[in-house]
CSV table of C-alpha atoms in Angstrom, one decimal:
chain,number,residue,atom,x,y,z
Y,156,MET,CA,-34.5,24.2,17.7
Y,157,GLU,CA,-31.0,26.0,18.8
Y,158,THR,CA,-27.9,23.9,20.5
Y,159,VAL,CA,-25.5,24.1,22.0
Y,160,VAL,CA,-22.4,22.3,19.4
Y,161,PRO,CA,-21.8,18.7,21.3
Y,162,SER,CA,-18.3,19.2,20.8
Y,163,LEU,CA,-18.5,22.5,22.6
Y,164,ARG,CA,-20.6,22.3,25.5
Y,165,ALA,CA,-18.0,21.6,28.4
Y,166,GLU,CA,-16.9,24.8,27.1
Y,167,ALA,CA,-19.6,26.1,26.6
Y,168,ALA,CA,-20.6,25.2,30.4
Y,169,TRP,CA,-16.9,26.4,31.9
Y,170,LEU,CA,-17.7,30.3,29.6
Y,171,SER,CA,-21.2,30.1,31.7
Y,172,LEU,CA,-18.6,31.3,34.6
Y,173,TRP,CA,-17.3,34.3,33.8
Y,174,HIS,CA,-19.8,35.3,31.0
Y,175,PRO,CA,-23.4,36.2,31.3
Y,176,ASP,CA,-24.4,36.0,28.1
Y,177,ILE,CA,-22.7,32.7,26.7
Y,178,GLN,CA,-24.9,31.8,30.1
Y,179,ASN,CA,-28.1,33.0,29.6
Y,180,GLU,CA,-27.5,31.6,25.6
Y,181,VAL,CA,-27.0,28.0,26.6
Y,182,ILE,CA,-29.5,27.9,29.3
Y,183,ARG,CA,-31.9,29.1,26.9
Y,184,ARG,CA,-30.8,26.3,24.2
Y,185,GLU,CA,-29.4,23.7,26.6
Y,186,PRO,CA,-30.1,23.4,30.1
Y,187,LEU,CA,-29.0,20.7,30.7
Y,188,THR,CA,-25.9,21.4,29.6
Y,189,LEU,CA,-25.0,22.9,33.2
Y,190,ILE,CA,-26.5,20.7,34.4
Y,191,SER,CA,-24.5,18.1,33.2
Y,192,GLN,CA,-21.1,19.9,32.7
Y,193,GLY,CA,-21.2,23.1,35.2
Y,194,ASP,CA,-20.7,23.6,38.2
Y,195,PRO,CA,-23.9,24.2,39.6
Y,196,SER,CA,-23.1,25.2,42.6
Y,197,SER,CA,-21.2,28.1,41.1
Y,198,LEU,CA,-24.3,29.9,40.1
Y,199,SER,CA,-25.7,32.1,42.3
Y,200,ILE,CA,-29.2,30.9,43.6
Y,201,SER,CA,-31.2,33.7,40.9
Y,202,ILE,CA,-29.8,31.7,38.1
Y,203,CYS,CA,-29.8,28.0,39.4
Y,204,GLU,CA,-33.7,29.3,40.0
Y,205,GLN,CA,-33.3,29.7,36.2
Y,206,LEU,CA,-31.8,27.3,35.0
Y,207,LEU,CA,-33.7,24.6,36.7
Y,208,LEU,CA,-37.2,25.9,35.0
Y,209,ARG,CA,-36.0,26.1,32.2
Y,210,TYR,CA,-34.5,22.4,32.0
Y,211,ALA,CA,-38.9,21.9,33.5
Y,212,SER,CA,-39.7,23.1,31.1
Y,213,LYS,CA,-38.4,22.1,28.0
Y,214,GLN,CA,-39.0,18.8,29.7
Y,215,ALA,CA,-42.2,19.2,29.3
Y,216,ALA,CA,-42.4,20.6,25.8
Y,217,ALA,CA,-40.5,17.0,24.9
Y,218,GLU,CA,-38.0,19.2,24.3
Y,219,ILE,CA,-35.9,17.2,26.5
Y,220,SER,CA,-34.3,14.2,24.3
Y,221,ASP,CA,-31.5,12.8,26.3
Y,222,ASP,CA,-32.2,13.6,30.3
Y,223,HIS,CA,-30.3,11.2,32.1
Y,224,VAL,CA,-29.0,13.6,35.2
Y,225,ASP,CA,-27.6,11.2,37.4
Y,226,ALA,CA,-27.3,12.2,41.6
Y,227,ARG,CA,-23.7,14.2,42.1
Y,228,GLU,CA,-25.3,16.8,39.4
Y,229,LEU,CA,-28.3,17.0,41.3
Y,230,ARG,CA,-26.9,17.2,44.7
Y,231,MET,CA,-24.8,20.3,42.8
Y,232,PHE,CA,-27.9,21.4,43.0
Y,233,ALA,CA,-28.5,21.5,47.1
Y,234,GLY,CA,-28.7,24.0,49.1
Y,235,GLN,CA,-31.7,26.5,51.2
Y,236,GLN,CA,-32.4,29.0,49.3
Y,237,LEU,CA,-33.7,27.1,46.8
Y,238,ALA,CA,-36.4,25.2,49.7
Y,239,PRO,CA,-40.3,26.8,48.8
Y,240,GLY,CA,-40.1,30.0,50.9
Y,241,SER,CA,-37.2,31.1,51.7
Y,242,SER,CA,-36.2,33.9,49.7
């Protein structure tokens, strides 16, 4: 299983805001990094959807060992655009 180097997670999340290749790799490898250390409110709706779907699929496949997400992190996703039928 490919991961993000633990000591570089914050930097990877920050760089993901400006570099789509890094963003795609972080979402593919460790979506929780962008949720917990990134700024989801700075991401486009389509990227937020991709991030949440990838997180859910990894969680369902038991590929995430520590999935602690606090309420502040979840509030960063709040927005009418993510509501069902809003697209």
